[in-house]
Amino acid sequence: MVWAVQRWVRLLRARREVDMSGRAPRWVTWLRGTDPDLAATRRAGRTALVMPALFALCTEVLHSPPMASYAAFGSFSMLLLVDYSGPMVERLRAQAALAAAWLVLICAGTLAAREIWLAVAATVVIGFVVLFAGVVSSVLAGSSTALLLAFVLPVSAPVPLSQLPERLAGAGLAAAVALPAVALLWPRPVADALSAPAAAVCRAAAGYLRIRAALPGPDGPGADAERCRVGAEQTARTGADLRGVFDATTCRPTGLSATSRALVRLVDELTWLCAVLVDRSDYTDEPPTCDPAAYTVRRAAARVLEAACDLLTDLDGDTGALRAREQELRTVLAGMEHSSTVRVPAEHPGGNSPAEVFGFIATLDVSFRAQELGFAVLQIADNVDMAATAWQRSWPERLLGREPGALAAPLAAARERAVAHLRPDSVWLHNSLRGAVGLGIAVFLAGVTGVGHSFWVLLGTLSVLRSNALSTGQNAVRAVLGTVAGSVIGAGLLHLIGHHGTALWFVLPVAVLFAGIAPAAVSFAAGQAAFTVTLVVLFNIGHDPNWHIVLLRIQDIALGCAVSVLVAVFFWPRGARGAVHRALAEAYDDSARYLGDAVHYALGHRHAVDPDPQGRVAAAAARRLDDAFRNYLA
């Protein structure tokens, strides 16, 4: 069994090899197209190796069914439901934190399950805390399902406290195996999702600046104008690619680490840079004369961007080169400010025609745009420098929480992000309350109705609860259809196997493998079907296969789906579109107030106030808009 899965994984790792015709096999092309970077396949293959092995150890060797269940679901949660990024040390630290949280939640769920009212109250509170904590960090957001499973599993199955040590032993065994599995079994490449596209923007912008700096005027005639157009399009395209990567996730791709926060700040800075480069005046006549120092600034900015690109490509590189080029850019900016001021005509031109007025203003146009460009590039360089400096910190410095530059401490950043969403109009707050109340109702109904496996009811609620009533209804239908299909397939397998229950051991790793790949490569319904087959096989190993009981699980999933739809309809039923409208209006309003305060402060008005407090309000509104927009896209 293990040999077969290992062989399958080796075939996938050799996906770059081509067949005799010089082309990749069709199934490899399909899998790589539906599962970018084979992320889901990597998690599924790893879980298919570990989960059946732990389940077999606990059932056949240790003879402890509770330990077997928690070892199986623990490994499923820690290997399949999460896939942390970053350096291996940070990944292992996140895995260890997840394991510790599992142990705490198992204790809480086991204690709360003894009384139904306590189980409902604890589910609502813990469900809200776990779901809302995702706003602080993408690591916590990506771990929410795994954390909720750690609590749902024990709270849905009341047992005497004497079984708690066995449950903890099973989860602890899963954690002990998950740590080396993450590091040794097809480990994820050490790469940040934003570093490569950000480096591409810096590279394209530097090339475009060198083209512009070599021309006699802002664009120049003929072939020079065509080179500028191509360079501008390339810069705009790479900027759009970076923004697409940033917007592609259902939550902001940022953690609490200093490097992650600095890289996320880069997205806005590089978007601004692209706008500065592409936006330029259209000259109908000859380009106006300008200070030659503006071209020197462009060349210096290009060198800074090239150094930033090198550092983003290798965050372990030397930051000295970037800092030296930053200083050079500051020097030429100061020189241009002086020389361009000297070149301003002492008096207004004699005439007041539009052409003469335009000519007067255009005298400083190129220099002003060069100054704007230089300021944007310096902001980018500072962020790249902070990201690299934070990346290169020693372990004691990370442990002591020493933050480079102007970055706030992680706890301060977490508090600021959480407070920004403690408002009635926050989509994240809506989703957290909706999910917590839905799980609480599911626990109550499962306890009152006394269904055979209340865990299935909570699983149905957890799997389909989404951001708005429309998508919740769609996912409910897909979940029921997937469960029906998976139950029918599972019942058919049990009927064919009959009393030869040993065959289920060979089916289990294949079912786990498809349960991990299907959601990404096929659809949500296919993933639900594959997961149902996995549970059917798991619950029947060691017993006489009973396909009649399998069909009864459909009603449990349907009950959980009905709870999800009911809660979604009564809790903020306007959906994601209305949330985006409200968040956008609020962001415009708060940003306009911030801009007004900043202008008053800069002009030195007597009653002007420090714009920083209003800036924090505007930043909070921007975060809420970002979350609402991502929910709409999802």
XYZ file of C-alpha atoms in Angstrom:
634
model
C 0.000 0.000 0.000
C 2.691 2.476 1.045
C 4.882 1.391 -1.858
C 2.104 2.164 -4.332
C 1.579 5.673 -2.994
C 5.347 6.333 -2.931
C 5.601 5.256 -6.534
C 2.725 7.575 -7.476
C 4.422 10.506 -5.728
C 7.729 9.798 -7.503
C 5.921 9.885 -10.827
C 4.481 13.287 -9.987
C 7.849 14.662 -8.915
C 9.187 13.677 -12.321
C 6.485 15.761 -14.021
C 9.033 17.828 -15.954
C 10.268 14.832 -17.892
C 8.821 14.489 -21.358
C 7.759 11.434 -23.279
C 9.290 10.134 -26.521
C 7.428 12.718 -28.608
C 8.988 15.579 -26.656
C 5.732 16.542 -24.971
C 4.553 15.998 -21.394
C 1.941 13.255 -20.902
C -1.608 14.502 -21.160
C -2.501 13.663 -17.557
C 0.517 15.586 -16.290
C -0.453 18.619 -18.388
C -4.008 18.449 -17.074
C -2.900 18.124 -13.464
C -0.414 20.979 -13.709
C -3.087 23.143 -15.338
C -5.711 22.484 -12.666
C -3.325 22.354 -9.696
C -0.698 25.127 -10.072
C 2.694 24.104 -8.666
C 1.039 20.792 -7.675
C 0.338 22.265 -4.246
C -2.789 20.175 -3.593
C -1.129 17.069 -5.043
C 1.841 17.507 -2.729
C -0.393 17.757 0.344
C -2.565 14.850 -0.769
C 0.376 12.522 -1.476
C 1.959 13.333 1.867
C -1.315 12.707 3.731
C -2.001 9.477 1.841
C 1.280 8.127 3.192
C 0.967 9.257 6.803
C -2.726 9.022 7.674
C -3.323 5.308 6.833
C -0.049 4.350 8.514
C -0.989 6.086 11.780
C -4.506 4.663 11.671
C -3.112 1.157 11.191
C -0.618 1.616 14.033
C -3.308 2.712 16.492
C -5.907 0.105 15.532
C -3.817 -2.992 14.791
C -0.866 -2.487 17.153
C -2.058 -0.249 19.993
C -5.708 -1.388 19.771
C -7.087 2.038 20.693
C -10.012 3.225 18.506
C -10.160 6.737 20.082
C -6.446 7.184 19.544
C -6.801 5.935 15.961
C -9.578 8.424 15.151
C -7.657 11.428 16.480
C -4.404 10.315 14.887
C -6.186 10.001 11.527
C -8.052 13.308 11.700
C -5.056 15.043 13.253
C -2.766 14.036 10.407
C -5.526 14.895 7.913
C -5.806 18.356 9.455
C -2.088 19.090 9.896
C -0.965 17.788 6.508
C -3.881 18.291 4.101
C -5.844 21.290 5.377
C -2.805 23.561 5.875
C 0.294 24.295 3.799
C 2.416 27.017 5.356
C 4.879 29.063 3.304
C 8.184 30.707 4.102
C 11.455 29.257 5.422
C 11.360 25.742 6.832
C 11.965 27.022 10.382
C 8.871 29.238 10.206
C 6.827 26.409 8.711
C 7.797 23.997 11.459
C 7.066 26.631 14.065
C 3.582 27.142 12.588
C 3.033 23.366 12.532
C 4.071 23.110 16.185
C 1.702 25.945 17.117
C -1.127 24.190 15.258
C -0.387 20.962 17.144
C -0.452 22.772 20.491
C -3.751 24.432 19.571
C -5.166 21.016 18.652
C -4.372 19.655 22.106
C -5.997 22.648 23.810
C -9.125 22.494 21.633
C -9.488 18.738 22.172
C -9.500 19.313 25.934
C -12.022 22.158 25.599
C -14.297 20.137 23.301
C -14.198 17.042 25.492
C -15.084 19.033 28.608
C -17.832 21.054 26.903
C -19.509 18.032 25.292
C -20.780 16.724 28.653
C -23.695 19.249 28.726
C -25.548 20.336 25.605
C -25.947 23.973 26.703
C -22.247 24.169 27.499
C -21.377 22.537 24.171
C -23.470 25.093 22.253
C -22.049 28.079 24.152
C -18.466 26.866 23.817
C -18.938 26.185 20.093
C -20.221 29.713 19.454
C -17.402 31.351 21.427
C -14.545 29.215 20.133
C -15.930 29.244 16.593
C -16.044 33.046 16.591
C -12.550 33.403 18.056
C -11.026 30.985 15.537
C -12.794 32.520 12.528
C -12.246 36.142 13.543
C -8.571 35.549 14.370
C -7.970 34.995 10.662
C -8.174 38.756 10.109
C -4.896 39.143 11.988
C -2.791 36.911 9.747
C -3.123 34.812 6.610
C -1.474 31.973 8.572
C -4.358 31.988 11.064
C -6.905 32.397 8.278
C -5.492 29.364 6.471
C -5.584 27.349 9.689
C -9.204 28.108 10.632
C -10.709 24.920 9.193
C -8.011 22.765 10.778
C -8.552 24.464 14.147
C -12.333 24.160 13.990
C -12.015 20.463 13.165
C -9.968 20.004 16.353
C -12.908 21.307 18.400
C -15.800 19.926 16.330
C -14.472 16.376 16.574
C -14.605 16.053 20.395
C -17.613 18.309 21.036
C -19.774 16.192 18.721
C -18.938 12.940 20.527
C -19.455 13.066 24.334
C -17.280 10.521 26.149
C -16.082 9.992 29.730
C -13.054 12.031 30.715
C -11.107 8.791 30.987
C -10.843 8.771 27.175
C -9.256 12.232 27.042
C -5.664 10.907 27.371
C -6.220 8.586 24.411
C -7.552 11.464 22.309
C -4.570 13.624 23.230
C -2.186 10.752 22.522
C -3.659 10.316 19.039
C -3.376 14.024 18.222
C 0.122 14.136 19.710
C 1.187 11.195 17.562
C -0.170 12.946 14.476
C 1.749 16.114 15.369
C 4.965 14.176 16.027
C 4.789 12.609 12.571
C 3.533 15.740 10.771
C 6.616 17.809 11.640
C 9.186 15.536 9.932
C 6.702 14.792 7.133
C 6.458 18.495 6.242
C 10.245 18.793 6.188
C 11.122 15.521 4.411
C 8.183 14.318 2.275
C 8.174 16.463 -0.865
C 8.689 19.772 1.015
C 7.203 22.941 -0.377
C 9.736 25.203 -2.134
C 10.897 28.149 -0.047
C 9.309 31.016 -1.923
C 7.091 33.984 -1.183
C 4.089 34.495 -3.427
C 4.780 38.233 -3.792
C 8.581 38.328 -4.089
C 8.901 37.060 -7.673
C 6.174 39.275 -9.239
C 7.441 42.285 -7.257
C 10.951 41.662 -8.594
C 9.517 41.460 -12.115
C 7.890 44.888 -11.710
C 11.178 46.391 -10.493
C 13.033 44.851 -13.427
C 10.515 46.095 -16.021
C 10.329 49.580 -14.488
C 14.132 49.880 -14.431
C 14.328 48.933 -18.106
C 11.645 51.461 -19.021
C 13.435 54.214 -17.066
C 16.694 53.529 -18.895
C 14.878 53.847 -22.220
C 13.331 57.163 -21.172
C 16.603 58.501 -19.782
C 18.403 57.845 -23.084
C 15.970 59.885 -25.180
C 16.395 63.577 -26.099
C 12.901 64.484 -24.927
C 10.087 62.930 -22.899
C 9.494 60.375 -25.644
C 11.304 61.277 -28.779
C 10.148 60.610 -32.336
C 9.817 57.491 -34.455
C 11.420 54.304 -33.253
C 12.188 55.839 -29.858
C 8.470 56.434 -29.257
C 7.765 52.790 -30.123
C 10.415 51.613 -27.645
C 8.786 53.758 -24.967
C 5.366 52.333 -25.762
C 6.630 48.749 -25.494
C 8.436 49.500 -22.238
C 5.377 51.192 -20.755
C 3.156 48.244 -21.717
C 5.612 45.776 -20.184
C 5.720 47.756 -16.941
C 1.928 48.019 -16.787
C 1.560 44.290 -17.498
C 3.940 43.222 -14.726
C 2.186 45.613 -12.333
C -1.165 44.044 -13.210
C 0.314 40.564 -12.685
C 1.527 41.555 -9.207
C -1.874 42.963 -8.331
C -3.527 39.802 -9.658
C -1.392 37.610 -7.392
C -2.203 39.853 -4.429
C -5.968 39.768 -5.114
C -6.125 36.041 -5.895
C -6.543 34.866 -2.292
C -9.661 35.063 -0.120
C -7.689 36.889 2.593
C -4.782 39.319 2.463
C -1.599 37.273 1.869
C 0.176 38.693 4.879
C 1.309 37.269 8.168
C 2.614 38.922 11.296
C 6.270 38.418 10.366
C 8.190 41.590 9.547
C 9.170 40.311 6.093
C 5.581 39.485 5.183
C 4.280 42.884 6.277
C 7.004 44.730 4.358
C 6.314 42.756 1.171
C 2.594 43.492 1.358
C 3.332 47.200 1.658
C 5.366 46.846 -1.545
C 2.233 46.027 -3.549
C 0.744 49.501 -3.114
C 4.115 51.187 -3.656
C 4.772 49.310 -6.912
C 1.215 49.976 -8.099
C 1.857 53.672 -7.507
C 5.186 53.453 -9.368
C 3.517 51.881 -12.405
C 0.916 54.662 -12.422
C 3.651 57.306 -12.246
C 5.603 55.772 -15.119
C 2.679 55.191 -17.452
C 0.927 58.509 -16.753
C 2.611 61.357 -18.613
C 1.693 64.606 -20.386
C 0.836 64.578 -24.080
C 2.817 67.223 -25.946
C 1.228 68.386 -29.182
C 4.251 70.423 -30.237
C 7.960 70.024 -29.556
C 8.685 68.613 -26.092
C 9.556 71.435 -23.683
C 13.086 71.911 -22.593
C 13.801 70.547 -19.137
C 16.543 70.286 -16.599
C 19.061 67.595 -17.704
C 19.227 66.534 -14.066
C 15.782 64.912 -14.530
C 17.384 62.285 -16.765
C 20.106 61.741 -14.159
C 17.354 61.060 -11.618
C 15.785 58.498 -13.957
C 19.059 56.662 -14.389
C 19.701 56.690 -10.623
C 16.141 55.414 -9.968
C 16.718 52.611 -12.474
C 19.850 51.527 -10.596
C 17.915 51.504 -7.304
C 15.166 49.369 -8.824
C 17.737 46.930 -10.237
C 19.296 46.545 -6.789
C 15.825 46.063 -5.275
C 15.085 43.380 -7.887
C 18.289 41.522 -6.987
C 17.433 41.654 -3.290
C 13.850 40.478 -3.836
C 15.183 37.551 -5.845
C 17.518 36.618 -2.981
C 16.495 38.071 0.394
C 19.728 36.717 1.869
C 21.752 39.053 -0.367
C 23.807 42.066 0.668
C 21.669 45.127 1.462
C 24.678 47.440 1.172
C 24.366 47.865 -2.593
C 20.715 48.933 -2.326
C 21.474 51.422 0.437
C 24.377 52.934 -1.531
C 22.169 53.447 -4.589
C 19.436 54.933 -2.398
C 21.896 57.516 -1.140
C 22.977 58.263 -4.703
C 19.338 58.830 -5.700
C 18.775 61.179 -2.762
C 21.837 63.174 -3.784
C 20.771 63.641 -7.417
C 17.195 64.464 -6.305
C 18.543 67.281 -4.133
C 20.682 68.512 -7.021
C 17.726 68.474 -9.427
C 15.560 70.380 -6.948
C 18.138 73.193 -6.891
C 18.915 73.298 -10.619
C 15.271 73.085 -11.712
C 14.310 75.953 -9.419
C 17.055 78.095 -10.958
C 15.700 77.416 -14.459
C 12.213 78.749 -13.684
C 11.541 81.963 -15.673
C 11.755 84.989 -13.407
C 8.641 86.512 -14.914
C 5.480 85.197 -16.491
C 5.616 85.200 -20.331
C 4.294 88.309 -21.917
C 1.178 86.680 -23.412
C -1.661 84.883 -21.699
C -2.574 82.489 -24.484
C -3.073 78.803 -23.579
C 0.059 77.843 -25.505
C 2.224 80.336 -23.600
C 0.773 79.357 -20.226
C 1.265 75.686 -21.055
C 4.854 76.333 -22.079
C 5.539 78.074 -18.776
C 4.048 75.220 -16.710
C 5.745 72.567 -18.850
C 9.138 73.987 -17.964
C 8.936 72.091 -14.659
C 6.772 69.185 -15.813
C 9.527 66.658 -16.515
C 11.443 67.649 -13.377
C 8.314 67.362 -11.243
C 7.567 63.898 -12.615
C 11.170 62.872 -11.993
C 10.869 64.052 -8.396
C 7.610 62.099 -7.957
C 9.304 59.067 -9.477
C 12.318 59.387 -7.198
C 10.146 59.602 -4.097
C 8.183 56.477 -5.113
C 11.383 54.533 -5.809
C 12.833 55.509 -2.428
C 9.671 54.247 -0.709
C 10.003 50.935 -2.566
C 13.689 50.642 -1.694
C 12.972 51.250 2.007
C 10.366 48.474 2.038
C 12.650 46.022 0.227
C 15.454 46.898 2.640
C 13.161 46.251 5.634
C 11.979 42.925 4.163
C 15.545 41.723 3.585
C 16.772 42.973 6.978
C 13.909 41.203 8.730
C 14.577 38.030 6.720
C 18.250 38.066 7.731
C 17.611 38.493 11.471
C 19.156 35.923 13.760
C 17.022 33.503 15.733
C 17.562 35.395 19.060
C 16.480 38.655 17.383
C 13.312 36.985 16.079
C 12.655 35.509 19.497
C 13.042 38.894 21.207
C 10.746 40.520 18.657
C 13.239 43.073 17.376
C 11.608 44.745 14.381
C 13.656 46.527 11.688
C 12.985 50.067 10.607
C 9.605 51.635 11.260
C 7.590 48.428 11.465
C 5.387 48.055 14.511
C 5.722 45.056 16.827
C 3.672 41.985 15.814
C 1.266 42.308 18.759
C 0.631 45.969 17.961
C 0.007 45.120 14.300
C -2.340 42.274 15.280
C -4.306 44.537 17.626
C -4.607 47.229 14.956
C -5.926 44.747 12.380
C -8.420 43.203 14.786
C -9.788 46.556 16.009
C -10.298 47.661 12.395
C -12.895 44.886 11.964
C -14.756 45.250 15.257
C -17.449 47.289 13.514
C -21.024 46.353 12.510
C -20.246 46.851 8.809
C -17.190 44.540 8.698
C -17.624 41.597 6.332
C -15.081 39.589 8.306
C -17.078 40.163 11.505
C -20.255 39.083 9.687
C -18.653 35.876 8.449
C -17.196 35.057 11.858
C -20.513 35.522 13.653
C -22.367 33.622 10.941
C -19.987 30.679 11.134
C -20.011 30.600 14.952
C -23.810 30.746 15.204
C -24.192 28.142 12.447
C -21.912 25.694 14.233
C -23.685 26.373 17.541
C -27.087 25.605 15.999
C -25.677 22.449 14.419
C -24.382 21.250 17.794
C -27.804 21.925 19.356
C -29.747 20.113 16.623
C -27.344 17.175 16.645
C -27.724 16.851 20.414
C -31.527 17.242 20.435
C -32.270 14.930 17.504
C -29.764 12.313 18.637
C -28.558 11.494 15.127
C -26.094 8.645 14.801
C -23.004 10.687 13.979
C -23.458 14.328 15.005
C -19.959 14.961 13.654
C -21.417 14.627 10.155
C -23.956 17.371 10.889
C -21.221 19.753 11.999
C -19.111 18.727 9.029
C -21.950 19.641 6.676
C -22.340 23.030 8.372
C -18.616 23.711 8.348
C -18.048 22.730 4.733
C -20.680 24.930 3.100
C -20.835 28.068 5.264
C -19.643 30.936 3.089
C -19.756 34.721 2.848
C -23.259 35.295 1.464
C -26.607 33.584 1.116
C -26.276 32.932 -2.608
C -22.936 31.120 -2.493
C -23.997 29.301 0.693
C -27.010 27.910 -1.129
C -24.899 26.860 -4.085
C -22.323 25.168 -1.864
C -25.081 23.460 0.109
C -26.452 21.881 -3.058
C -22.968 20.870 -4.155
C -22.164 19.462 -0.725
C -25.345 17.359 -0.678
C -24.794 16.146 -4.236
C -21.150 15.363 -3.468
C -22.129 13.550 -0.287
C -24.789 11.548 -2.122
C -22.294 10.601 -4.830
C -19.617 9.746 -2.263
C -22.069 7.736 -0.180
C -23.268 5.783 -3.195
C -19.673 5.083 -4.254
C -18.744 4.129 -0.701
C -21.804 1.892 -0.330
C -20.976 0.252 -3.640
C -17.426 -0.432 -2.488
C -18.637 -1.926 0.773
C -21.176 -4.056 -1.089
C -18.482 -5.365 -3.443
C -16.001 -5.971 -0.641
C -18.572 -7.774 1.468
C -16.942 -9.514 4.428
C -13.405 -9.005 3.074
C -12.813 -5.917 5.207
C -9.022 -6.151 4.814
C -9.404 -4.721 1.328
C -10.445 -1.399 2.852
C -6.826 -0.856 3.945
C -5.826 -0.742 0.266
C -8.702 1.585 -0.602
C -7.972 4.108 2.191
C -4.744 5.724 0.834
C -6.279 6.034 -2.633
C -9.388 7.670 -1.162
C -7.251 10.104 0.868
C -5.217 10.948 -2.221
C -8.281 11.805 -4.279
C -9.869 13.673 -1.361
C -6.860 16.004 -1.361
C -6.597 16.513 -5.117
C -10.269 16.648 -6.164
C -11.253 20.053 -4.685
C -8.426 21.842 -6.514
C -8.300 19.773 -9.698
C -12.011 19.014 -10.258
C -14.626 20.818 -8.120
C -15.988 21.391 -4.649
C -18.625 18.676 -5.151
C -15.984 16.177 -6.300
C -13.908 16.956 -3.235
C -16.941 16.452 -1.009
C -17.599 13.094 -2.664
C -13.986 11.971 -2.243
C -13.938 13.055 1.390
C -17.188 11.173 2.027
C -15.678 8.017 0.552
C -12.660 8.496 2.841
C -14.880 8.751 5.919
C -16.948 5.756 4.806
C -13.809 3.643 4.470
C -12.337 4.978 7.719
C -15.446 4.275 9.795
C -15.829 0.727 8.437
C -12.247 -0.494 8.850
C -12.136 -3.087 11.597
C -15.882 -3.759 11.368
C -18.122 -5.747 9.083
C -18.778 -3.361 6.166
C -22.341 -2.018 6.394
C -23.456 -0.072 3.358
C -26.950 0.550 4.788
C -25.541 2.844 7.516
C -23.565 4.741 4.893
C -26.743 5.886 3.181
C -28.102 7.236 6.490
C -25.229 9.718 6.680
C -26.788 11.685 3.817
C -29.514 12.981 6.158
C -26.874 14.177 8.629
C -24.995 16.158 5.969
C -28.286 17.545 4.625
C -29.222 18.731 8.112
C -25.902 20.549 8.435
C -26.331 22.145 5.010
C -29.835 23.313 5.943
C -28.409 24.995 9.046
C -25.835 26.810 6.887
C -28.442 28.128 4.462
C -30.799 29.172 7.265
C -28.094 31.095 9.112
C -26.858 32.721 5.888
C -30.361 33.915 4.990
C -31.026 35.538 8.372
C -27.527 36.923 9.028
C -26.715 39.771 6.606
C -28.515 38.309 3.565
C -27.552 41.159 1.211
C -24.424 39.282 0.258
C -21.004 40.327 -0.973
C -22.146 42.885 -3.561
C -23.905 45.079 -1.000
C -20.940 44.717 1.356
C -18.552 46.000 -1.317
C -20.794 49.018 -1.985
C -20.893 49.970 1.689
C -17.175 49.359 2.235
C -16.260 51.381 -0.867
C -18.366 54.360 0.215
C -16.884 54.255 3.705
C -13.328 54.018 2.348
C -13.893 57.057 0.092
C -15.334 59.031 2.996
C -12.549 58.221 5.475
C -9.812 58.689 2.872
C -11.189 62.104 1.888
C -11.160 63.191 5.533
C -7.566 61.975 5.871
C -6.526 63.885 2.763
C -8.213 67.044 4.049
C -6.514 66.766 7.446
C -3.147 66.143 5.789
C -3.497 69.228 3.550
C -4.519 71.430 6.484
C -1.607 70.103 8.502
C 0.867 70.698 5.657
C -0.354 74.270 5.126
C 0.189 75.008 8.809
C -3.316 76.225 9.570
C -3.743 77.398 13.131
C -6.379 74.782 14.027
C -4.845 71.969 12.047
C -4.512 68.647 13.857
C -2.081 65.783 13.451
C -3.455 63.662 10.552
C -2.092 60.384 11.945
C -5.273 59.345 13.872
C -7.436 59.922 10.797
C -4.813 58.038 8.789
C -5.320 54.979 10.976
C -9.083 55.271 10.469
C -8.611 55.453 6.701
C -6.240 52.461 6.778
C -8.815 50.450 8.736
C -11.484 51.319 6.166
C -9.113 50.210 3.402
C -8.624 46.838 5.124
C -12.378 46.327 5.417
C -12.791 47.222 1.742
C -10.049 44.766 0.807
C -11.783 41.941 2.696
C -15.185 42.782 1.201
C -13.707 42.849 -2.304
C -11.979 39.488 -1.819
C -15.248 37.956 -0.610
C -16.950 39.328 -3.707
C -14.282 37.840 -5.986
C -14.477 34.490 -4.164
